[in-house]
Structures are given as C-alpha cells and as structure tokens.
Amino acid sequence: SEIKSKESTIESLQIQLGITVSELEGLKPITRKYFVAAVDDKGAGAIIPIELKITNGTGSVSVNIKDVELLSGVQDSIRIATQITDDYTAVNLSKRDIAISFINDFGGIVTVDGPSAGGAITATMIAAFIGKEMNEKVLTTGTIEANGIIGKVGGITEKALAAKQKGATTFLVPLGQKVSVAGIDVVEVKDITDVLNYVLK
C-alpha cells in the first residue's frame, strides 16, 4: 500500500508538472523577424527590419519604432492584419498581445507608408501563429484589404531595387504593378494566400 501511495503521489506530480510545462510553454513569447519595403527621405527604396512578438495577454497591439516615420494608415493596416490572421489561423487573438517593432539602423529617417506594409505584416503574423518561418529571400510590398486582397502601392521600382540589394531573389508586388528590375524576379500576387505561398518556409 505504501508503494501504491507513492505511485499515486508520482502520478499526481506528473499531472501537476504537465500543467506547469504547458503553462510555461504558453508564457514563452513567439517572435518572427521579417522586412517591409519603404522609401527613405531621398526617395530611394529601403528595406526595414520588423520584429513581431506575441505573448499571452488581453488582445492589445502595440507598435515600436526606431528612426522610422509611420504615415497615416499604419493602425488600420495592422488592425486588418490582425483580423485576417484571426480568420486564417482560428487563434483567439483576444487572448494574445502583439508588439510590432520597425527598426531602422541605417541612419536618417525612413518613411513607411502604413498601408504598403500591410501584406508583409499580415504574412509575418500568420507565420508566427502557425509556427512557420519566413523566407528572407522573398520580400513583398502591398496593402492588405479586409478580404485578403493585396492592394496597389507606390515606389515599386525603388523598393524592388532595395530588395535586390538586400539579397532577395524574389519581390512580390500587387497585381498590375509588375516592373522589370535586373537581378531580381518581380512576381505579381493577388491576395494573402499567394503571398504566403512564396514567403513561408
């Protein structure tokens, strides 16, 4: 009976430990790094690193910036990105906090036209929630619409050149905005599913 009692205690501890491990797993932040295409203060293309961090929480979304000017539309873009991520992954985002950091280490101020980063932000968010990595050889530009469509943006040629300089082999652009840039494959995409087919590893 003493052995049975010890077995029962061990079993109980294993159950408690199992709960503790799963709780700890839930507390670990999920992070993903990717890039958004932007334009610098001289009108040239620039590729800005972004970092996405997801933790357990109450559904808040925060944006951190370093030497980046975010134009109007960033908040709407991120809001749409979270809605699409919610639909795509079936994860309850009201129990997660999301922090997005835009980091410019190149000097000067780089302008990110909020909507134009929408597709990249959405893809990064979805990747984080479904446990996939981003292919940094494939960069993208385009707004994100509520129905998942990738919308048109400006500065495509400049952004494609910057993507090539960054080492990307493929640059995704909205339908109807294909340009020809030597040394990089410019591919038109219709919606976020198209983008994910290229950027997820």
CSV table of C-alpha atoms in Angstrom, one decimal:
chain,number,residue,atom,x,y,z
A,1,SER,CA,0.0,0.0,0.0
A,2,GLU,CA,3.0,2.3,0.6
A,3,ILE,CA,4.1,1.6,-3.0
A,4,LYS,CA,0.6,2.4,-4.2
A,5,SER,CA,0.6,5.6,-2.2
A,6,LYS,CA,3.9,6.6,-3.7
A,7,GLU,CA,2.7,5.7,-7.3
A,8,SER,CA,-0.3,7.9,-6.7
A,9,THR,CA,1.9,10.8,-5.5
A,10,ILE,CA,4.2,10.4,-8.5
A,11,GLU,CA,1.1,10.3,-10.8
A,12,SER,CA,-0.3,13.5,-9.2
A,13,LEU,CA,3.1,15.2,-9.5
A,14,GLN,CA,3.3,14.2,-13.2
A,15,ILE,CA,-0.1,15.7,-13.8
A,16,GLN,CA,0.9,18.9,-12.0
A,17,LEU,CA,4.2,19.0,-13.9
A,18,GLY,CA,2.4,18.5,-17.2
A,19,ILE,CA,0.2,21.5,-16.4
A,20,THR,CA,3.2,23.6,-15.4
A,21,VAL,CA,5.1,22.7,-18.6
A,22,SER,CA,2.1,23.6,-20.7
A,23,GLU,CA,1.7,26.9,-18.8
A,24,LEU,CA,5.3,27.7,-19.3
A,25,GLU,CA,5.0,26.9,-23.0
A,26,GLY,CA,2.1,29.4,-23.1
A,27,LEU,CA,4.2,32.1,-21.5
A,28,LYS,CA,7.1,31.9,-24.0
A,29,PRO,CA,6.8,34.7,-26.4
A,30,ILE,CA,6.6,33.8,-30.1
A,31,THR,CA,8.8,36.0,-32.3
A,32,ARG,CA,9.2,36.4,-36.0
A,33,LYS,CA,11.5,38.7,-38.0
A,34,TYR,CA,10.9,39.9,-41.5
A,35,PHE,CA,11.2,43.1,-43.6
A,36,VAL,CA,9.0,45.8,-45.0
A,37,ALA,CA,9.8,47.8,-48.1
A,38,ALA,CA,9.9,51.5,-47.5
A,39,VAL,CA,11.2,54.8,-49.0
A,40,ASP,CA,13.9,56.9,-47.4
A,41,ASP,CA,14.0,60.7,-47.1
A,42,LYS,CA,15.7,61.0,-50.5
A,43,GLY,CA,13.0,59.0,-52.3
A,44,ALA,CA,15.1,55.8,-52.6
A,45,GLY,CA,13.8,52.4,-51.6
A,46,ALA,CA,14.8,50.9,-48.2
A,47,ILE,CA,14.2,47.6,-46.6
A,48,ILE,CA,13.3,47.9,-42.9
A,49,PRO,CA,13.5,45.0,-40.4
A,50,ILE,CA,10.4,44.3,-38.4
A,51,GLU,CA,10.1,42.1,-35.4
A,52,LEU,CA,6.8,40.7,-34.2
A,53,LYS,CA,6.4,39.4,-30.7
A,54,ILE,CA,3.3,37.6,-29.4
A,55,THR,CA,2.6,36.9,-25.8
A,56,ASN,CA,-0.3,35.8,-23.7
A,57,GLY,CA,-2.4,38.8,-22.9
A,58,THR,CA,-5.7,40.7,-23.4
A,59,GLY,CA,-5.7,41.5,-27.2
A,60,SER,CA,-3.6,44.6,-27.2
A,61,VAL,CA,-1.5,45.6,-30.2
A,62,SER,CA,1.5,47.9,-29.8
A,63,VAL,CA,3.9,49.5,-32.4
A,64,ASN,CA,7.5,50.4,-31.6
A,65,ILE,CA,9.6,52.5,-33.9
A,66,LYS,CA,13.3,53.4,-34.3
A,67,ASP,CA,14.1,56.2,-36.8
A,68,VAL,CA,11.0,55.3,-38.8
A,69,GLU,CA,8.2,57.6,-39.7
A,70,LEU,CA,4.9,55.7,-40.0
A,71,LEU,CA,2.4,57.5,-42.2
A,72,SER,CA,-1.3,57.5,-41.5
A,73,GLY,CA,-2.9,54.2,-42.2
A,74,VAL,CA,-0.5,52.1,-40.2
A,75,GLN,CA,-3.0,51.4,-37.4
A,76,ASP,CA,-5.8,50.5,-39.9
A,77,SER,CA,-3.3,48.2,-41.7
A,78,ILE,CA,-2.3,46.4,-38.5
A,79,ARG,CA,-5.9,46.1,-37.4
A,80,ILE,CA,-6.8,44.5,-40.7
A,81,ALA,CA,-3.8,42.3,-40.4
A,82,THR,CA,-4.9,41.0,-37.0
A,83,GLN,CA,-8.5,40.4,-38.4
A,84,ILE,CA,-7.2,38.3,-41.3
A,85,THR,CA,-4.7,36.5,-39.0
A,86,ASP,CA,-7.7,35.7,-36.7
A,87,ASP,CA,-9.7,34.3,-39.7
A,88,TYR,CA,-6.8,32.4,-41.2
A,89,THR,CA,-5.4,30.7,-38.1
A,90,ALA,CA,-8.6,30.4,-35.9
A,91,VAL,CA,-6.4,31.5,-33.0
A,92,ASN,CA,-8.3,33.7,-30.4
A,93,LEU,CA,-6.3,36.9,-30.7
A,94,SER,CA,-8.3,38.5,-27.8
A,95,LYS,CA,-6.0,36.3,-25.5
A,96,ARG,CA,-2.8,37.5,-27.2
A,97,ASP,CA,-0.8,40.7,-27.1
A,98,ILE,CA,1.1,41.6,-30.3
A,99,ALA,CA,4.0,44.0,-30.4
A,100,ILE,CA,5.4,45.1,-33.8
A,101,SER,CA,8.8,46.8,-34.0
A,102,PHE,CA,10.1,48.8,-37.0
A,103,ILE,CA,13.9,49.1,-36.7
A,104,ASN,CA,15.9,51.4,-38.9
A,105,ASP,CA,19.6,51.1,-38.2
A,106,PHE,CA,20.7,52.8,-41.4
A,107,GLY,CA,20.8,56.4,-40.3
A,108,GLY,CA,18.3,59.2,-41.2
A,109,ILE,CA,14.6,58.8,-41.1
A,110,VAL,CA,12.9,56.2,-43.3
A,111,THR,CA,9.2,56.6,-44.1
A,112,VAL,CA,6.9,53.6,-44.1
A,113,ASP,CA,3.7,54.3,-45.8
A,114,GLY,CA,1.5,52.3,-43.4
A,115,PRO,CA,-0.8,50.5,-45.8
A,116,SER,CA,2.1,49.4,-48.1
A,117,ALA,CA,3.5,47.3,-45.3
A,118,GLY,CA,0.1,45.6,-44.7
A,119,GLY,CA,0.8,42.4,-46.7
A,120,ALA,CA,4.2,41.8,-45.1
A,121,ILE,CA,2.9,42.4,-41.6
A,122,THR,CA,-0.1,40.1,-42.2
A,123,ALA,CA,2.2,37.3,-43.5
A,124,THR,CA,4.5,37.6,-40.6
A,125,MET,CA,1.7,37.5,-38.1
A,126,ILE,CA,0.2,34.4,-39.7
A,127,ALA,CA,3.6,32.7,-39.8
A,128,ALA,CA,4.1,33.3,-36.1
A,129,PHE,CA,0.7,31.7,-35.2
A,130,ILE,CA,1.1,28.7,-37.4
A,131,GLY,CA,4.7,28.0,-36.5
A,132,LYS,CA,6.3,28.7,-39.8
A,133,GLU,CA,9.5,30.7,-40.6
A,134,MET,CA,9.8,33.5,-43.1
A,135,ASN,CA,11.9,33.1,-46.3
A,136,GLU,CA,14.0,36.2,-46.2
A,137,LYS,CA,15.0,35.7,-49.9
A,138,VAL,CA,11.4,36.7,-50.8
A,139,LEU,CA,10.3,40.2,-49.9
A,140,THR,CA,6.9,41.8,-50.6
A,141,THR,CA,5.0,45.1,-50.8
A,142,GLY,CA,1.3,45.8,-51.0
A,143,THR,CA,-1.6,46.9,-48.8
A,144,ILE,CA,-3.8,44.4,-47.2
A,145,GLU,CA,-7.6,44.7,-47.7
A,146,ALA,CA,-10.2,43.3,-45.4
A,147,ASN,CA,-11.0,40.5,-47.9
A,148,GLY,CA,-7.3,39.5,-48.0
A,149,ILE,CA,-6.6,41.2,-51.4
A,150,ILE,CA,-3.1,42.8,-51.8
A,151,GLY,CA,-3.7,46.4,-52.9
A,152,LYS,CA,-1.5,48.7,-55.0
A,153,VAL,CA,1.3,50.9,-53.6
A,154,GLY,CA,3.8,53.4,-54.9
A,155,GLY,CA,7.6,53.2,-55.3
A,156,ILE,CA,7.6,49.7,-56.7
A,157,THR,CA,10.8,50.0,-58.8
A,158,GLU,CA,12.7,51.7,-55.9
A,159,LYS,CA,11.5,49.0,-53.5
A,160,ALA,CA,12.4,46.2,-55.9
A,161,LEU,CA,16.0,47.6,-56.2
A,162,ALA,CA,16.3,47.9,-52.5
A,163,ALA,CA,15.0,44.3,-52.1
A,164,LYS,CA,17.7,43.1,-54.6
A,165,GLN,CA,20.4,45.0,-52.7
A,166,LYS,CA,19.2,43.3,-49.5
A,167,GLY,CA,19.8,39.9,-51.2
A,168,ALA,CA,16.3,38.9,-52.0
A,169,THR,CA,15.8,36.8,-55.2
A,170,THR,CA,12.0,37.4,-55.5
A,171,PHE,CA,10.0,40.6,-54.9
A,172,LEU,CA,6.2,40.3,-54.6
A,173,VAL,CA,4.1,43.1,-55.9
A,174,PRO,CA,0.3,43.7,-56.3
A,175,LEU,CA,-1.5,42.6,-59.5
A,176,GLY,CA,-0.9,45.1,-62.3
A,177,GLN,CA,2.3,46.5,-60.8
A,178,LYS,CA,5.0,44.3,-62.3
A,179,VAL,CA,8.2,46.1,-63.1
A,180,SER,CA,11.4,44.8,-64.7
A,181,VAL,CA,14.5,45.1,-62.4
A,182,ALA,CA,17.7,43.2,-63.4
A,183,GLY,CA,18.8,40.6,-60.9
A,184,ILE,CA,15.5,40.0,-59.1
A,185,ASP,CA,12.3,38.2,-60.0
A,186,VAL,CA,9.3,40.5,-59.6
A,187,VAL,CA,6.1,38.5,-59.2
A,188,GLU,CA,2.5,39.7,-59.0
A,189,VAL,CA,0.3,38.4,-56.2
A,190,LYS,CA,-3.4,38.7,-55.8
A,191,ASP,CA,-4.1,38.0,-52.2
A,192,ILE,CA,-2.5,37.0,-48.9
A,193,THR,CA,-2.7,33.3,-49.8
A,194,ASP,CA,-0.5,34.0,-52.8
A,195,VAL,CA,2.0,35.9,-50.6
A,196,LEU,CA,2.1,33.0,-48.0
A,197,ASN,CA,2.8,30.5,-50.8
A,198,TYR,CA,6.0,32.4,-51.5
A,199,VAL,CA,7.2,33.7,-48.2
A,200,LEU,CA,6.6,30.8,-45.8
A,201,LYS,CA,9.4,28.2,-45.4
